[in-house]
Amino acid sequence: HVVWSVRRRRGPRLGGRSVSTLGLSLFFFAAVAVVVLLLLPRGAAPLSVMTTTPTTTTPPLTLGVVADVQHADKEDLPDEGERCLFYRSAVEKLARCVSVFGEAQVSGVLNLGDTIDGNVDDETTAADLERVAAQFDRIAPCYHVVGNHCLSVDRGVLQRRLKMAAPYYAVDLSETWRLVVCDTNDLGLGWAPGTPERDAAEAYLLANPLDRERPQMTPWNGGVGSDQLAWLRSELASASASASASA
């Protein structure tokens, strides 16, 4: 868990890439992404707590960030040598994290996805989601990202329980900051056979097969569809126009 302070910066920076290039890089990105993104190390201890160094000035905006809770009522799983997936205890650590966020009086909480791991059947998986969602209910506002493991439950069930109006969205955090959240499972093999989202993913994977040059082309990754990409372009254009007007 990370409590981090955001300071105002004029205008979005995209590392010099055009929007069209950004769209291509997003297509088969990792399962969880946001336009403003904090990456946690792959080998980091699960759900450890860090805080920013206290300062004498109050930041204009403070967010609590959590990722990959992946709670499930099942046995822990050793993975990749010394790593271990602590499925059951994850929800207890999340509870402590939420308490830290509450004490810090954060402006909001950003959950970067993979909220649950998935379980043996729909009923058990739904119960896993309920336990995690109950912790997020303790603090508001919460901004959730859809991860591939989240789709162990139906999208509608997930969005209703996490109080998500849509799988991708934008929200004004303050007068000067807007959070833009993408759904990088908009296309993927997680959709039912015969759906446009799955057909597009299958066609893309066929044209771009998994190999040493394209290690991201795995069945569990996903992509951004044309409607979402058009929406993202619109959001970025709006941000650019707003930054130019205030400069």
XYZ file of C-alpha atoms in Angstrom:
247
model
C 0.000 0.000 0.000
C 1.321 3.402 -0.844
C 0.177 6.801 0.311
C 1.522 9.289 -2.193
C 1.173 13.018 -2.806
C 0.385 14.468 -6.210
C 1.580 17.954 -7.041
C 0.257 20.101 -9.863
C 1.954 19.888 -13.243
C 0.865 21.754 -16.337
C -0.255 19.571 -19.213
C 0.018 15.812 -19.876
C 3.320 14.209 -20.896
C 3.304 11.082 -23.042
C 7.029 10.526 -23.431
C 6.997 12.060 -26.900
C 4.726 9.401 -28.393
C 1.735 10.272 -30.527
C -1.764 9.230 -29.527
C -1.844 6.640 -32.315
C 1.388 5.078 -31.045
C 0.014 5.158 -27.522
C -3.050 3.272 -28.737
C -0.911 0.528 -30.270
C 1.148 0.168 -27.110
C -1.999 -0.089 -25.043
C -3.572 -2.868 -27.143
C -1.887 -5.822 -25.492
C -0.558 -4.122 -22.382
C -0.622 -5.670 -18.908
C -4.019 -6.496 -17.451
C -4.084 -3.373 -15.303
C -3.383 0.147 -16.537
C -4.256 3.763 -15.876
C -3.078 6.827 -17.725
C -1.400 8.112 -14.574
C 0.206 4.897 -13.369
C 2.267 3.830 -10.382
C 4.184 0.583 -10.978
C 5.017 -1.631 -8.020
C 8.021 -4.004 -8.204
C 7.088 -7.557 -9.189
C 8.999 -9.022 -6.264
C 7.663 -6.617 -3.648
C 6.357 -8.095 -0.411
C 2.574 -8.469 -0.691
C 0.601 -5.547 0.648
C 3.340 -3.908 2.690
C 2.716 -0.372 3.927
C 4.744 2.682 2.972
C 4.055 6.363 3.470
C 5.493 9.528 2.011
C 7.958 11.525 4.058
C 6.021 14.149 6.061
C 6.429 17.722 4.848
C 5.588 21.059 6.377
C 3.224 21.897 3.515
C -0.084 20.231 2.785
C -0.194 18.660 -0.708
C -3.132 19.699 -2.883
C -4.093 16.057 -3.408
C -3.211 12.813 -1.642
C -4.150 9.358 -2.941
C -3.878 5.933 -1.375
C -2.822 3.348 -3.957
C -3.228 -0.439 -3.717
C -2.763 -3.147 -6.345
C -3.136 -6.893 -6.759
C -4.981 -7.802 -3.581
C -5.902 -11.106 -5.312
C -7.786 -12.414 -2.310
C -9.287 -15.910 -2.417
C -10.432 -18.378 0.210
C -7.889 -21.023 -0.797
C -4.481 -22.300 0.223
C -1.378 -20.170 -0.250
C 0.612 -20.923 -3.384
C 4.427 -20.894 -3.511
C 5.472 -19.278 -6.755
C 8.782 -18.588 -8.484
C 11.201 -19.745 -5.825
C 10.969 -17.637 -2.684
C 7.702 -15.889 -3.590
C 4.378 -17.010 -2.156
C 0.821 -15.940 -2.955
C -0.986 -15.314 0.342
C -4.564 -15.549 -0.870
C -6.452 -15.716 2.441
C -4.445 -13.221 4.480
C -4.538 -10.626 1.686
C -7.916 -9.328 2.837
C -6.619 -8.850 6.395
C -3.672 -6.847 5.081
C -6.046 -4.800 2.941
C -8.073 -4.024 6.073
C -4.938 -2.654 7.760
C -4.117 -0.707 4.631
C -7.550 0.919 4.535
C -7.120 1.889 8.182
C -3.805 3.577 7.334
C -5.479 5.450 4.487
C -8.226 6.577 6.842
C -5.761 7.835 9.435
C -3.865 9.693 6.702
C -7.139 11.288 5.546
C -6.367 10.620 1.898
C -8.369 12.367 -0.807
C -9.278 9.009 -2.334
C -8.096 5.457 -2.947
C -6.962 4.066 -6.292
C -7.235 0.268 -6.632
C -5.157 -0.826 -9.632
C -6.970 -4.122 -10.183
C -6.744 -7.886 -9.699
C -8.941 -7.335 -6.667
C -9.629 -11.080 -6.406
C -7.795 -14.110 -7.753
C -10.657 -16.398 -8.736
C -11.808 -19.580 -7.027
C -13.254 -23.038 -7.673
C -16.790 -21.878 -8.541
C -18.880 -18.744 -9.058
C -20.394 -18.780 -5.571
C -17.029 -18.999 -3.803
C -15.515 -16.342 -6.057
C -18.451 -14.018 -5.384
C -17.883 -14.492 -1.639
C -14.207 -13.572 -2.125
C -15.240 -10.380 -3.920
C -17.677 -9.499 -1.142
C -14.967 -9.718 1.539
C -12.634 -7.429 -0.384
C -15.351 -4.978 -1.428
C -16.458 -4.679 2.209
C -13.018 -3.286 3.045
C -13.146 -0.742 0.240
C -16.620 0.253 1.488
C -14.927 1.581 4.628
C -13.329 4.486 2.762
C -14.443 6.765 -0.040
C -14.048 7.699 -2.736
C -12.503 4.585 -4.312
C -11.468 4.393 -7.957
C -11.185 0.845 -9.284
C -9.399 -0.599 -12.323
C -10.508 -3.878 -13.953
C -7.752 -6.521 -13.909
C -7.836 -9.864 -15.682
C -8.256 -11.754 -12.394
C -11.224 -9.498 -11.550
C -13.045 -11.130 -14.457
C -13.292 -14.371 -12.514
C -16.736 -12.931 -11.782
C -19.208 -11.503 -14.288
C -18.414 -7.937 -15.351
C -21.825 -6.718 -14.282
C -21.457 -8.259 -10.830
C -17.964 -6.772 -10.488
C -18.993 -3.264 -11.497
C -22.082 -3.207 -9.301
C -20.272 -4.441 -6.188
C -17.310 -2.098 -6.651
C -19.714 0.747 -7.502
C -18.135 1.357 -10.895
C -20.339 3.295 -13.298
C -18.305 1.980 -16.246
C -15.222 -0.207 -16.850
C -13.276 2.826 -18.119
C -13.935 6.365 -16.987
C -12.565 9.787 -16.082
C -13.137 11.694 -12.865
C -12.068 15.143 -11.677
C -10.022 14.773 -8.497
C -9.653 18.522 -8.041
C -9.805 21.717 -10.073
C -6.457 20.882 -11.675
C -6.304 17.056 -11.746
C -8.359 14.535 -13.697
C -7.902 10.789 -13.288
C -8.344 8.753 -16.479
C -8.798 4.999 -15.990
C -8.543 2.552 -18.892
C -9.912 -0.973 -19.224
C -7.169 -3.018 -20.888
C -9.421 -6.082 -20.834
C -11.798 -4.299 -23.207
C -10.730 -6.914 -25.773
C -9.489 -10.363 -24.800
C -10.034 -14.093 -24.581
C -11.952 -13.627 -21.339
C -15.027 -12.684 -23.344
C -17.481 -15.384 -24.444
C -16.837 -17.095 -27.812
C -18.513 -15.305 -30.681
C -18.487 -11.866 -29.062
C -16.886 -8.982 -31.002
C -14.415 -8.424 -28.162
C -13.159 -12.006 -28.304
C -13.153 -12.159 -32.095
C -10.969 -9.026 -32.241
C -8.566 -10.475 -29.677
C -8.293 -13.809 -31.497
C -7.586 -12.043 -34.791
C -4.914 -9.857 -33.197
C -3.218 -12.822 -31.510
C -3.272 -14.769 -34.767
C -1.593 -11.886 -36.589
C 0.830 -11.257 -33.708
C 1.688 -14.644 -32.163
C 3.596 -15.109 -28.926
C 7.370 -15.257 -29.497
C 10.610 -13.883 -28.063
C 9.965 -10.485 -29.641
C 6.346 -10.334 -28.401
C 6.279 -11.859 -24.900
C 3.145 -9.885 -24.023
C 0.965 -11.870 -26.435
C -0.344 -14.261 -23.803
C -3.935 -15.509 -23.479
C -4.514 -13.669 -20.210
C -3.535 -10.208 -21.482
C -6.042 -7.953 -23.172
C -6.406 -4.834 -25.253
C -8.187 -1.545 -25.816
C -11.005 -1.436 -28.353
C -11.655 1.296 -30.919
C -14.469 2.937 -28.919
C -12.332 3.205 -25.808
C -9.354 4.444 -27.813
C -11.494 7.199 -29.358
C -12.688 8.141 -25.864
C -9.088 8.221 -24.595
C -8.032 10.481 -27.471
C -10.887 12.818 -26.554
C -9.830 12.894 -22.890
C -6.212 13.651 -23.796
C -7.256 16.370 -26.227
C -9.435 17.923 -23.549
C -6.525 17.848 -21.078
C -4.206 19.482 -23.622
C -6.733 22.199 -24.372
C -7.275 22.870 -20.682
C -3.525 23.071 -20.034
C -3.050 25.482 -22.942
C -5.869 27.691 -21.692
C -4.395 27.924 -18.195
C -0.794 28.493 -19.349
